[in-house]
XYZ file of C-alpha atoms in Angstrom:
782
model
C 0.000 0.000 0.000
C 2.771 2.397 0.863
C 4.766 1.861 -2.363
C 1.674 2.337 -4.509
C 0.815 5.530 -2.669
C 4.363 6.868 -2.956
C 4.330 6.141 -6.692
C 1.092 8.042 -7.223
C 2.562 11.048 -5.419
C 5.636 10.875 -7.650
C 3.422 11.029 -10.699
C 1.682 14.129 -9.411
C 5.039 15.697 -8.692
C 6.242 15.158 -12.249
C 2.993 16.610 -13.597
C 3.382 19.740 -11.462
C 6.937 20.286 -12.625
C 6.576 19.562 -16.296
C 4.732 22.544 -17.751
C 6.293 25.942 -18.032
C 9.721 25.257 -16.558
C 11.984 28.266 -16.162
C 15.696 28.841 -16.533
C 17.782 27.876 -13.523
C 19.134 30.616 -11.304
C 22.870 30.968 -11.974
C 23.547 31.097 -8.216
C 22.268 27.547 -7.666
C 23.615 25.082 -10.174
C 23.662 22.165 -7.702
C 21.912 21.290 -4.430
C 21.815 18.155 -2.298
C 19.138 17.111 0.205
C 20.022 14.350 2.672
C 18.276 12.180 5.225
C 19.772 9.677 7.679
C 17.358 6.977 8.861
C 17.965 6.573 12.625
C 16.570 3.033 12.552
C 18.900 1.659 9.860
C 21.644 4.296 10.060
C 21.557 4.563 6.260
C 21.798 7.857 4.415
C 19.751 8.946 1.408
C 20.429 11.876 -0.896
C 18.781 13.753 -3.759
C 21.291 15.567 -5.968
C 19.915 18.286 -8.253
C 22.293 19.406 -11.043
C 22.044 22.180 -13.623
C 24.609 23.063 -16.319
C 27.043 25.751 -15.201
C 28.226 26.476 -18.754
C 26.861 28.782 -21.420
C 24.246 27.344 -23.750
C 25.416 27.356 -27.414
C 23.360 28.637 -30.294
C 20.741 26.288 -31.670
C 21.415 24.305 -34.832
C 19.327 22.482 -37.406
C 17.281 19.553 -36.072
C 15.797 16.340 -37.440
C 12.510 15.856 -35.560
C 10.276 12.797 -35.324
C 6.719 13.940 -34.493
C 4.286 11.309 -33.128
C 0.626 12.388 -33.086
C -1.847 10.313 -31.062
C -4.935 9.359 -33.152
C -6.558 6.954 -30.674
C -10.232 7.110 -29.692
C -9.471 9.196 -26.583
C -8.127 12.014 -28.784
C -11.490 13.203 -30.073
C -13.522 16.391 -29.928
C -11.872 19.395 -28.257
C -8.767 17.393 -27.351
C -8.095 16.551 -30.994
C -8.756 20.148 -32.080
C -6.342 21.545 -29.476
C -3.720 18.908 -30.298
C -3.892 19.804 -34.004
C -3.664 23.491 -33.114
C -0.621 22.829 -30.924
C 0.961 20.813 -33.756
C 0.371 23.693 -36.157
C 1.978 26.168 -33.745
C 4.886 23.785 -33.229
C 5.542 23.471 -36.972
C 5.185 27.221 -37.532
C 7.851 27.918 -34.906
C 10.420 25.642 -36.543
C 13.055 27.277 -38.775
C 13.181 26.301 -42.476
C 16.397 24.302 -42.088
C 14.773 21.834 -39.657
C 13.289 18.575 -40.976
C 10.233 16.690 -39.741
C 9.123 13.046 -39.993
C 5.392 12.833 -39.110
C 3.764 9.650 -37.685
C 0.226 8.815 -36.564
C 0.046 6.529 -33.517
C -2.904 4.467 -32.294
C -2.974 0.649 -32.343
C -0.139 0.922 -34.872
C 2.373 3.572 -35.857
C 1.742 4.781 -39.431
C 4.317 6.913 -41.209
C 2.681 9.848 -43.027
C 5.844 11.233 -44.638
C 8.217 9.107 -46.651
C 11.267 10.758 -45.087
C 12.335 13.864 -43.205
C 10.874 16.933 -44.950
C 10.920 20.682 -44.386
C 8.306 22.095 -41.921
C 6.483 24.165 -44.553
C 7.011 21.812 -47.522
C 4.178 20.473 -49.752
C 5.040 16.941 -48.594
C 4.390 17.841 -44.960
C 1.192 19.726 -45.876
C -0.060 16.598 -47.635
C 0.833 14.517 -44.557
C -1.046 16.971 -42.302
C -4.104 16.732 -44.559
C -3.919 12.953 -44.290
C -3.610 13.259 -40.506
C -6.720 15.455 -40.270
C -8.702 12.917 -42.338
C -7.626 10.074 -40.059
C -10.521 9.016 -37.777
C -9.494 8.705 -34.084
C -10.138 5.041 -33.307
C -8.685 2.279 -31.141
C -6.232 2.592 -28.278
C -2.659 3.839 -28.091
C 0.338 1.533 -28.393
C 3.264 3.447 -26.893
C 5.583 0.557 -27.694
C 4.756 1.110 -31.388
C 5.525 4.815 -30.889
C 8.907 3.896 -29.418
C 9.576 1.616 -32.400
C 8.673 4.483 -34.743
C 11.354 6.686 -33.164
C 13.929 3.914 -33.485
C 12.884 3.267 -37.102
C 13.153 6.916 -38.123
C 16.603 7.340 -36.563
C 17.874 3.929 -37.632
C 20.699 5.286 -39.795
C 23.747 7.247 -38.723
C 23.177 10.885 -37.681
C 23.653 13.602 -40.268
C 26.639 15.819 -39.566
C 25.699 19.238 -38.176
C 22.099 18.205 -37.347
C 20.764 17.397 -33.885
C 18.028 14.833 -33.212
C 14.849 14.967 -31.149
C 11.433 13.292 -30.864
C 8.040 14.789 -29.961
C 4.893 12.976 -28.815
C 1.464 14.652 -28.662
C -1.153 12.592 -26.794
C -2.205 11.112 -23.457
C 0.480 8.409 -23.166
C -2.056 5.728 -22.117
C -0.725 2.503 -23.656
C -3.682 0.204 -22.998
C -3.096 -2.043 -26.013
C 0.567 -2.787 -25.257
C 2.049 -1.921 -21.871
C 5.592 -0.565 -21.847
C 7.592 -2.554 -19.305
C 10.486 -1.189 -17.288
C 12.940 -3.324 -19.259
C 11.561 -2.041 -22.552
C 11.735 1.546 -21.266
C 15.311 1.007 -20.181
C 16.320 -0.397 -23.592
C 14.706 2.552 -25.325
C 16.413 5.023 -22.978
C 19.760 3.404 -23.764
C 19.104 3.732 -27.509
C 18.093 7.375 -27.156
C 21.039 8.199 -24.920
C 23.531 6.541 -27.269
C 21.856 8.162 -30.285
C 21.471 11.539 -28.499
C 17.685 11.653 -29.040
C 15.735 13.555 -26.339
C 11.998 12.766 -26.196
C 9.609 15.609 -25.332
C 5.885 15.011 -24.687
C 2.865 17.298 -24.994
C 0.307 15.739 -22.622
C -3.298 16.218 -23.720
C -6.423 14.103 -23.251
C -9.158 13.221 -20.747
C -6.791 10.887 -18.848
C -3.023 11.141 -18.839
C -0.243 8.694 -18.062
C 2.107 11.212 -16.506
C 4.441 8.534 -15.222
C 5.254 7.072 -18.663
C 5.635 10.443 -20.368
C 7.649 11.828 -17.460
C 9.875 8.737 -17.380
C 10.491 8.989 -21.146
C 11.437 12.658 -20.857
C 13.531 12.235 -17.715
C 15.474 9.223 -19.014
C 16.192 10.695 -22.465
C 16.815 14.360 -21.586
C 13.456 15.664 -22.758
C 10.580 17.581 -21.161
C 6.850 17.206 -20.613
C 4.418 20.038 -21.362
C 0.836 19.737 -20.179
C -2.131 21.177 -22.047
C -3.850 23.936 -20.055
C -7.417 24.559 -21.152
C -8.940 25.878 -17.919
C -8.709 29.443 -19.170
C -8.969 28.524 -22.862
C -5.297 29.250 -23.325
C -3.981 29.202 -26.859
C -2.845 25.740 -27.932
C -0.942 27.409 -30.753
C 1.185 29.295 -28.214
C 1.747 26.032 -26.317
C 2.951 24.477 -29.572
C 5.482 27.289 -29.984
C 6.670 26.733 -26.423
C 6.954 23.028 -27.286
C 9.175 23.912 -30.258
C 11.475 25.934 -27.983
C 11.744 23.010 -25.557
C 12.433 20.485 -28.310
C 15.185 22.551 -29.897
C 16.992 23.178 -26.594
C 20.471 21.755 -26.111
C 21.095 18.652 -23.987
C 24.345 17.647 -22.284
C 24.927 13.916 -22.763
C 26.901 12.540 -19.765
C 29.697 10.008 -20.098
C 30.982 9.805 -16.523
C 29.749 11.181 -13.198
C 32.204 11.249 -10.305
C 30.848 11.366 -6.726
C 32.751 11.175 -3.429
C 33.451 7.770 -1.955
C 30.432 6.229 -0.257
C 27.870 7.939 -2.497
C 26.026 5.333 -4.581
C 23.402 6.411 -7.185
C 20.349 4.214 -7.523
C 19.987 4.699 -11.293
C 21.190 2.160 -13.865
C 23.452 4.861 -15.335
C 25.840 7.231 -13.567
C 23.730 10.235 -14.545
C 20.908 11.305 -16.770
C 21.117 13.893 -19.550
C 21.173 17.511 -18.374
C 19.002 20.267 -19.797
C 19.381 24.030 -19.576
C 15.671 24.694 -18.885
C 15.380 22.426 -15.829
C 17.543 20.652 -13.283
C 18.270 16.921 -13.324
C 17.721 14.902 -10.143
C 19.878 11.976 -9.068
C 18.785 9.779 -6.142
C 20.988 7.446 -4.144
C 22.426 6.369 -0.815
C 25.545 7.220 1.193
C 27.331 6.165 4.339
C 26.564 8.851 6.932
C 29.769 8.423 8.990
C 29.708 11.221 11.546
C 26.303 12.290 10.151
C 27.640 15.758 9.391
C 28.524 16.105 5.744
C 31.125 18.552 4.565
C 31.598 19.906 1.095
C 30.804 17.442 -1.719
C 32.668 17.683 -5.029
C 30.860 16.427 -8.142
C 32.410 16.122 -11.604
C 30.596 15.281 -14.825
C 32.201 14.590 -18.192
C 30.065 14.588 -21.311
C 29.420 16.153 -24.691
C 27.573 19.307 -25.679
C 26.903 20.122 -29.345
C 29.286 17.350 -30.334
C 32.167 18.716 -28.254
C 33.510 17.209 -25.019
C 33.219 19.197 -21.813
C 33.791 18.806 -18.100
C 31.699 20.438 -15.366
C 32.455 20.590 -11.657
C 30.270 21.549 -8.716
C 31.125 22.181 -5.088
C 28.054 21.448 -2.986
C 27.314 21.997 0.672
C 24.617 19.380 1.448
C 21.614 20.265 3.522
C 21.896 18.318 6.762
C 19.486 15.526 7.565
C 16.101 16.495 8.974
C 12.646 14.982 9.296
C 11.487 17.143 6.389
C 13.653 14.996 4.100
C 12.380 11.644 5.421
C 10.474 11.089 2.198
C 13.844 10.426 0.475
C 14.044 6.986 2.100
C 10.738 5.906 0.559
C 11.575 7.532 -2.776
C 14.952 5.787 -3.064
C 13.449 2.434 -2.076
C 10.821 2.933 -4.775
C 13.503 3.705 -7.375
C 15.473 0.559 -6.525
C 12.796 -1.728 -8.005
C 13.714 -0.840 -11.605
C 16.927 1.140 -11.137
C 14.948 4.378 -11.348
C 14.022 3.941 -15.009
C 10.296 4.580 -14.434
C 10.682 7.444 -11.941
C 9.660 10.713 -13.600
C 11.098 13.104 -10.970
C 13.021 15.974 -12.534
C 14.305 19.070 -10.767
C 14.196 20.583 -7.280
C 10.577 21.825 -7.620
C 9.503 18.251 -8.270
C 11.252 17.021 -5.149
C 9.546 19.683 -3.037
C 6.193 18.701 -4.501
C 6.903 15.062 -3.683
C 7.716 16.029 -0.097
C 4.460 17.920 0.293
C 2.435 15.112 -1.267
C 4.038 12.524 0.993
C 3.234 14.726 3.971
C -0.352 14.853 2.805
C -0.236 11.100 2.401
C 0.998 10.693 5.929
C -1.893 12.820 7.195
C -4.304 10.678 5.178
C -2.880 7.469 6.648
C -3.115 8.963 10.142
C -6.766 9.810 9.539
C -7.437 6.225 8.435
C -5.658 4.993 11.555
C -7.785 7.287 13.756
C -10.930 5.793 12.240
C -9.597 2.289 12.927
C -8.819 3.229 16.546
C -12.303 4.704 16.961
C -13.868 1.291 16.208
C -11.318 -0.477 18.444
C -9.042 -1.925 15.716
C -5.808 -0.889 17.420
C -3.603 -3.291 15.380
C -4.563 -1.654 12.091
C -4.351 1.770 13.699
C -0.790 1.049 14.894
C 0.250 -0.183 11.432
C -1.195 2.872 9.687
C 0.382 5.191 12.263
C 3.802 3.574 11.751
C 3.531 4.013 7.989
C 2.465 7.646 8.383
C 5.372 8.296 10.749
C 7.843 6.819 8.282
C 6.524 9.130 5.579
C 6.504 12.215 7.816
C 8.201 11.869 11.239
C 7.030 15.377 12.153
C 3.324 14.516 11.865
C 2.090 14.959 15.467
C -1.230 13.232 14.801
C 0.637 10.085 13.647
C 2.801 10.176 16.785
C -0.226 10.563 19.072
C -1.992 7.762 17.201
C 1.041 5.492 17.753
C 0.850 5.988 21.542
C -2.906 5.561 21.594
C -2.739 2.336 19.577
C 0.150 1.010 21.675
C -1.738 1.678 24.943
C -5.098 0.652 23.412
C -6.672 3.864 24.760
C -9.758 5.540 23.300
C -8.707 8.170 20.838
C -11.028 10.826 22.284
C -9.077 10.692 25.566
C -5.652 10.494 23.971
C -5.247 11.992 20.555
C -7.502 15.038 20.370
C -7.304 16.193 23.973
C -3.622 15.477 24.449
C -2.930 17.612 21.420
C -5.241 20.343 22.747
C -3.656 20.132 26.186
C -0.233 20.558 24.635
C -1.415 23.664 22.872
C -2.792 25.070 26.119
C 0.218 23.955 28.188
C 3.554 24.242 26.342
C 5.331 22.599 29.254
C 3.346 19.388 28.908
C 5.415 16.323 28.026
C 4.594 13.189 26.090
C 4.641 11.125 29.283
C 2.078 13.329 31.067
C -1.228 11.554 31.730
C -4.098 12.661 29.504
C -6.587 15.165 30.871
C -10.157 13.934 31.164
C -12.723 15.852 29.149
C -15.956 17.250 30.648
C -19.391 16.819 29.062
C -19.317 20.147 27.210
C -16.003 19.348 25.616
C -17.282 15.914 24.545
C -20.327 17.476 22.872
C -18.081 19.990 21.134
C -15.796 17.170 20.062
C -18.745 15.148 18.657
C -19.994 18.189 16.770
C -16.515 18.873 15.451
C -16.166 15.257 14.282
C -19.513 15.545 12.491
C -18.338 18.661 10.723
C -15.100 16.900 9.803
C -17.028 13.875 8.453
C -19.302 16.192 6.487
C -16.304 18.034 5.064
C -14.591 14.802 4.110
C -17.810 13.492 2.570
C -18.253 16.647 0.511
C -14.658 16.518 -0.652
C -14.983 12.839 -1.498
C -18.158 13.447 -3.507
C -16.597 16.423 -5.270
C -13.497 14.436 -6.206
C -15.568 11.444 -7.291
C -17.768 13.634 -9.495
C -14.693 15.191 -11.111
C -13.207 11.778 -11.733
C -16.485 10.507 -13.150
C -16.732 13.463 -15.547
C -13.228 12.817 -16.847
C -13.795 9.050 -16.937
C -17.229 8.972 -18.555
C -15.795 9.824 -21.984
C -13.859 6.545 -22.129
C -15.457 4.284 -19.485
C -19.048 5.324 -18.693
C -19.862 1.892 -17.264
C -17.041 2.068 -14.717
C -17.883 5.682 -13.873
C -21.529 4.726 -13.300
C -20.578 1.821 -11.020
C -18.323 4.038 -8.891
C -21.094 6.674 -8.612
C -23.608 4.045 -7.541
C -21.270 2.870 -4.779
C -20.720 6.467 -3.731
C -24.495 7.117 -3.662
C -25.003 4.086 -1.429
C -22.231 5.284 0.880
C -23.706 8.797 1.128
C -27.188 7.475 1.885
C -25.854 5.252 4.683
C -23.519 7.776 6.315
C -25.323 8.516 9.556
C -22.776 11.139 10.682
C -23.967 13.469 7.873
C -27.284 15.235 8.312
C -30.331 14.403 6.165
C -30.140 17.702 4.303
C -26.497 17.126 3.347
C -27.239 13.535 2.315
C -30.147 14.696 0.139
C -28.035 17.455 -1.424
C -25.135 15.137 -2.200
C -27.519 12.404 -3.448
C -29.069 14.861 -5.917
C -25.614 15.759 -7.241
C -24.652 12.104 -7.626
C -27.952 11.194 -9.304
C -27.528 14.082 -11.761
C -24.051 12.806 -12.552
C -25.484 9.285 -12.991
C -27.985 10.590 -15.550
C -25.153 12.294 -17.420
C -23.149 9.064 -17.314
C -26.117 7.106 -18.692
C -26.481 9.598 -21.538
C -22.776 9.307 -22.238
C -23.108 5.512 -22.234
C -25.789 5.762 -24.920
C -23.590 8.139 -26.917
C -20.610 5.825 -26.533
C -22.716 2.850 -27.619
C -23.782 4.725 -30.743
C -20.185 5.784 -31.317
C -19.059 2.180 -30.951
C -21.677 1.075 -33.469
C -20.510 3.772 -35.863
C -16.905 2.705 -35.269
C -17.768 -0.914 -36.011
C -19.614 0.223 -39.131
C -16.571 2.213 -40.225
C -14.368 -0.823 -39.580
C -16.738 -3.060 -41.543
C -16.809 -0.592 -44.423
C -13.032 -0.381 -44.295
C -12.738 -4.167 -44.398
C -15.178 -4.276 -47.329
C -13.139 -1.654 -49.176
C -9.967 -3.572 -48.410
C -11.526 -6.784 -49.718
C -12.692 -5.048 -52.894
C -9.267 -3.503 -53.383
C -7.647 -6.896 -52.882
C -9.973 -8.482 -55.435
C -9.311 -5.669 -57.869
C -5.579 -6.082 -57.341
C -5.794 -9.842 -57.975
C -7.938 -9.172 -61.029
C -5.391 -6.695 -62.323
C -2.632 -9.239 -61.758
C -4.571 -11.898 -63.649
C -5.236 -9.543 -66.555
C -1.538 -8.612 -66.668
C -0.577 -12.292 -66.750
C -3.080 -12.942 -69.553
C -1.689 -10.045 -71.582
C 1.866 -11.291 -71.070
C 0.759 -14.673 -72.414
C -1.042 -12.841 -75.242
C 2.198 -11.152 -76.305
C 4.042 -14.488 -76.232
C 1.378 -16.126 -78.407
C 1.508 -13.246 -80.863
C 5.280 -13.719 -81.112
C 4.687 -17.436 -81.784
C 2.101 -16.501 -84.488
C -0.636 -18.394 -82.619
C -3.136 -15.684 -83.370
C -6.319 -17.648 -82.596
C -5.113 -18.554 -79.073
C -3.984 -14.956 -78.508
C -7.422 -13.692 -79.547
C -9.107 -16.083 -77.085
C -6.879 -14.842 -74.217
C -7.593 -11.203 -75.076
C -11.324 -11.981 -75.033
C -11.000 -13.588 -71.535
C -9.035 -10.574 -70.268
C -11.687 -8.195 -71.662
C -14.398 -10.166 -69.832
C -12.437 -9.924 -66.542
C -11.794 -6.191 -66.920
C -14.367 -4.729 -69.302
C -13.633 -1.239 -70.490
C -9.908 -1.341 -69.683
C -7.943 0.493 -72.323
C -6.115 -1.747 -74.767
C -7.897 -5.064 -74.148
C -10.519 -4.685 -76.881
C -7.913 -3.351 -79.256
C -5.647 -6.331 -78.504
C -8.458 -8.752 -79.352
C -9.192 -7.003 -82.672
C -5.498 -6.812 -83.468
C -5.071 -10.566 -82.937
C -8.111 -11.268 -85.123
C -6.943 -8.971 -87.906
C -3.348 -10.196 -87.887
C -4.518 -13.816 -87.743
C -6.873 -13.514 -90.694
C -4.261 -11.584 -92.636
C -1.754 -14.389 -92.041
C -4.358 -16.980 -93.125
C -5.171 -15.032 -96.282
C -1.486 -14.761 -97.107
C -1.094 -18.508 -96.652
C -4.161 -19.248 -98.817
C -2.861 -16.911 -101.511
C 0.447 -18.775 -101.533
C -1.400 -22.091 -101.742
C -3.448 -20.774 -104.643
C -0.368 -19.699 -106.538
C 1.353 -23.037 -105.935
C -1.768 -24.950 -106.870
C -2.086 -22.980 -110.076
C 1.480 -23.802 -111.047
C 1.030 -27.483 -110.123
C -2.219 -27.703 -112.104
C -0.603 -26.027 -115.095
C 2.188 -28.597 -114.921
C -0.319 -31.407 -114.966
C -2.014 -29.851 -117.972
C 1.278 -29.700 -119.777
C 1.965 -33.335 -118.855
C -1.497 -34.259 -120.127
C -0.594 -32.814 -123.506
C 2.133 -35.499 -123.957
C 0.728 -38.209 -126.343
C 0.957 -41.905 -125.315
C 1.210 -44.805 -127.719
C -1.504 -47.459 -127.427
C 0.656 -50.215 -128.836
C 0.482 -52.827 -127.495
C -2.962 -52.128 -126.072
C -3.892 -53.084 -122.479
C -6.682 -55.665 -122.500
C -8.834 -55.834 -119.325
C -10.962 -58.910 -118.572
C -14.683 -58.896 -119.125
C -17.023 -57.968 -116.231
C -18.036 -61.603 -115.817
C -14.409 -62.460 -115.056
C -14.210 -59.770 -112.325
C -17.450 -61.046 -110.829
C -16.115 -64.571 -110.726
C -12.886 -63.390 -109.031
C -14.871 -61.552 -106.390
C -16.967 -64.614 -105.606
C -13.913 -66.817 -105.450
C -11.991 -64.485 -103.036
C -14.712 -64.416 -100.375
C -12.998 -67.340 -98.676
C -9.970 -65.067 -97.885
C -12.117 -62.580 -95.930
C -11.463 -64.302 -92.620
C -8.327 -66.156 -93.588
C -4.797 -65.053 -92.819
C -2.026 -67.044 -94.375
C 0.290 -65.871 -91.588
C 1.046 -68.772 -89.246
C 0.659 -68.344 -85.419
C 2.803 -69.945 -82.746
C 1.451 -72.469 -80.221
C 1.139 -69.803 -77.460
C -0.904 -67.492 -79.694
C -3.019 -70.485 -80.828
C -3.691 -71.257 -77.148
C -4.751 -67.657 -76.504
C -7.093 -67.695 -79.538
C -8.575 -70.967 -78.323
C -9.041 -69.583 -74.792
C -10.907 -66.570 -76.162
C -13.548 -68.923 -77.522
C -13.913 -70.782 -74.213
C -16.914 -70.245 -71.938
C -16.256 -68.269 -68.787
C -18.029 -66.892 -65.752
C -17.175 -64.206 -63.205
C -18.808 -62.301 -60.348
C -16.955 -59.200 -59.032
C -18.096 -56.301 -56.838
C -15.781 -53.288 -56.608
C -12.698 -55.434 -57.243
C -9.509 -53.863 -58.726
C -8.881 -54.425 -62.442
C -5.593 -56.195 -61.649
C -7.460 -58.804 -59.515
C -9.953 -59.440 -62.341
C -7.111 -59.986 -64.845
C -5.319 -62.373 -62.435
C -8.522 -64.366 -62.038
C -9.012 -64.721 -65.806
C -5.318 -65.618 -66.263
C -5.595 -68.491 -63.765
C -8.999 -69.690 -64.969
C -8.043 -69.960 -68.660
C -4.322 -70.685 -68.157
C -3.111 -67.973 -70.524
C -0.762 -65.005 -70.054
C -2.617 -61.678 -69.752
C -0.666 -58.445 -69.227
C -1.656 -54.811 -68.537
C -0.073 -52.124 -70.724
C 0.719 -49.803 -67.770
C 1.952 -46.886 -69.890
C -1.081 -46.937 -72.178
C -3.438 -47.255 -69.203
C -1.731 -44.325 -67.434
C -2.048 -42.149 -70.557
C -5.748 -43.086 -70.739
C -6.246 -42.182 -67.062
C -7.056 -45.766 -65.982
C -5.208 -47.346 -63.084
C -4.722 -50.985 -62.221
C -6.751 -50.334 -59.056
C -9.817 -49.171 -60.984
C -12.825 -50.949 -59.378
C -14.759 -53.463 -61.525
C -18.314 -54.578 -60.798
C -19.644 -57.277 -63.175
C -21.496 -60.617 -62.948
C -21.219 -62.774 -66.124
C -22.021 -66.430 -66.800
C -22.221 -68.643 -69.906
C -20.461 -66.414 -72.479
C -17.039 -66.624 -74.143
C -13.950 -65.026 -72.733
C -13.784 -62.816 -75.837
C -17.249 -61.347 -75.128
C -16.571 -61.011 -71.402
C -13.404 -59.009 -72.054
C -15.223 -56.723 -74.456
C -17.971 -56.067 -71.894
C -15.496 -55.335 -69.107
C -13.005 -53.275 -71.118
C -15.501 -51.236 -73.142
C -16.652 -49.385 -70.024
C -13.073 -48.208 -69.449
C -12.479 -47.333 -73.115
C -9.929 -50.214 -73.284
C -9.452 -53.190 -75.613
C -7.182 -56.235 -76.006
C -4.905 -57.660 -78.646
C -2.489 -60.572 -79.035
C 1.049 -59.287 -79.087
C 4.379 -60.887 -78.277
C 2.659 -64.172 -77.253
C 0.536 -62.500 -74.541
C -2.981 -61.145 -74.360
C -2.267 -57.402 -73.907
C -4.856 -55.126 -72.205
C -4.305 -51.635 -73.628
C -6.142 -48.466 -74.632
C -8.015 -48.187 -77.914
C -5.768 -45.328 -78.968
C -2.660 -47.436 -78.465
C -4.261 -50.452 -80.219
C -5.108 -48.368 -83.280
C -1.511 -47.239 -83.573
C -0.148 -50.828 -83.620
C 0.349 -52.459 -87.079
C -0.541 -56.139 -87.621
C 0.892 -58.142 -90.507
C -1.675 -60.004 -92.635
C -0.816 -62.301 -95.603
C -3.346 -62.777 -98.402
C -3.008 -64.534 -101.879
C -3.202 -62.083 -104.800
C -1.875 -64.171 -107.694
C -5.272 -64.438 -109.330
C -5.521 -60.660 -109.449
C -2.500 -60.255 -111.731
C -3.452 -59.459 -115.320
C -1.127 -61.128 -117.740
C 0.571 -58.685 -120.081
C 1.084 -59.700 -123.661
C 4.707 -59.727 -124.717
C 5.853 -56.599 -126.501
C 7.468 -57.369 -129.849
C 9.767 -54.630 -131.062
C 9.271 -54.785 -134.706
C 12.207 -54.109 -136.878
C 14.620 -54.925 -134.121
C 14.312 -58.756 -134.154
C 13.740 -58.966 -130.431
C 11.004 -59.434 -127.806
C 10.486 -57.650 -124.533
């Protein structure tokens, strides 16, 4: 409980310091507060350092600007943030360069690179930023990655670096861990990149933004809209803070016994605020003399050394908060502590004192109901936070002695005021009846005051919370309403007045819940429309890719002079993308070129045919002698030959071997089979064994025909020849059989048609005898 409370006070301290910091007084460049814990005899210190050298003139900067576009940055907050961004960019000199990013659930780069502040590229990016709808939550880890991405390369000579974030810093989608923050701080420190934040929104994460600025040498500026101050002027002030020089430390030397709690020796130093270093020391004689501090680092790219001679402020109860603050920083080596400067430390001290008073009040309530153990624990915690809190000290004695608080705390304190000589060991003075009535009335007024303050704070929190979490705000108001109605110490008029205020706030929360529900529906509709547009764009992109591939194939076919195929592809492309320029023209071009090529080919064929026909005409003009004449038999002879040759229709004079004769005989044998979803190979094996012949599958031909040996066969046959059975089975698969190489080969019809079979037939009777040619006058015969 104590650590969480101390952390919340630290956050408030950083928020109080951050906006509108002033230049450090030249008379105080370094101070040191100390506290020695009497219980542990351990010393704690807070060292505040400011540069004691002159600040050089500003130079050109490369700036990464991160603008929060999450759902919380809507309405007036978004308008003021855009106005502050405009003022920031207007205040930048022309030689600066800006890289603009939008940050919500992702970090989206709006400029391709670093551009001038008043360039057309940046104006286009700003227009895109204004059109961007604020949706989703903020991912500060993505914002950190954006800074690292922008400054990934080596720095440009003569140009300083810096980063700016405008938003609320609430990273609900991806929490930034202490280790991640430390890694980023190391990258920024090594790359000399200070991070400055402009905090604006209904709820702010001051710790994260303050830790980023404190660890990297930046600042935090808070939006102030109570008096409708100009956000444009705040943007100009932001530009001045961003372009300020930072001293990057290399080595910090402290006297022996002084041990900083941070993971580095020191943090970067700025000229517009001090830098705080927390740590421990060995108190020794508990009276510290002069402390010498030396820091070596770089400023504007040049090495420098600074020295301070400090007279520490001696330990006192006012500095007791340092013990809790240092213990809090030890958890993560101080990486998430946003304290910066002496004003922040003073604010932390005051807040811890207020926290001690709050714990003492809780302890007094516990003692009132007789819970002295809890009262003692709360009093001890309050005393550790603020040892000078008299109410905590009185509560400790009352809880230790288990005495009623009305006879110990209030009246002992009053008696001490009336009698300065009274000691702590003096017995308490009994109160009379009038004093008890006054005390009861005073307690009622105190309860009423606390109740009013609690209601006022709860209503303020509900108003700021209802924009993002109306349900949670409504639940907290309902609990508060129940508490007010059951607080008997408050009068009925006060309870009625406060109840009316809470109920009015509940009605406002309910209205906001309805508005948020409608906004959520609109957001979901926008997301759905965006997804639909993305799907359409993706389909259009794929369609464009397909059309481009078709046209590339079209060009290849045109080069191969396959004009008909090219025309078909162009027609398909035109159907996919009707109206696209060039597709219809490509189709007509392929048709025209194709027909022109065909006409050219036909014309060539006509010319060749004409020449060939003319040649045949010329050959026909050559006379032929009819001596000796050719005598053809009479028609009756041809008829007789035809009748006589019918016996050769089914006769082949080619002789078959014994294996082929066995196969032919088996084909005429009777067979029977009964198969249900049996593979073709099993059917063939069955027939091979039944008829004792060799049957083979032509695997290559069957594969080309798309038929496998495992193709299921269902057939029941009985009382027919093997030849008929094979035809019935194989015809369904578009297969056939033939006798080849002494086996019965099962193959495809296409393969069977391509195989040649030798047949031998007698043709002697068809030969027409030719009469001998007698060459007259030459005494010979041919």
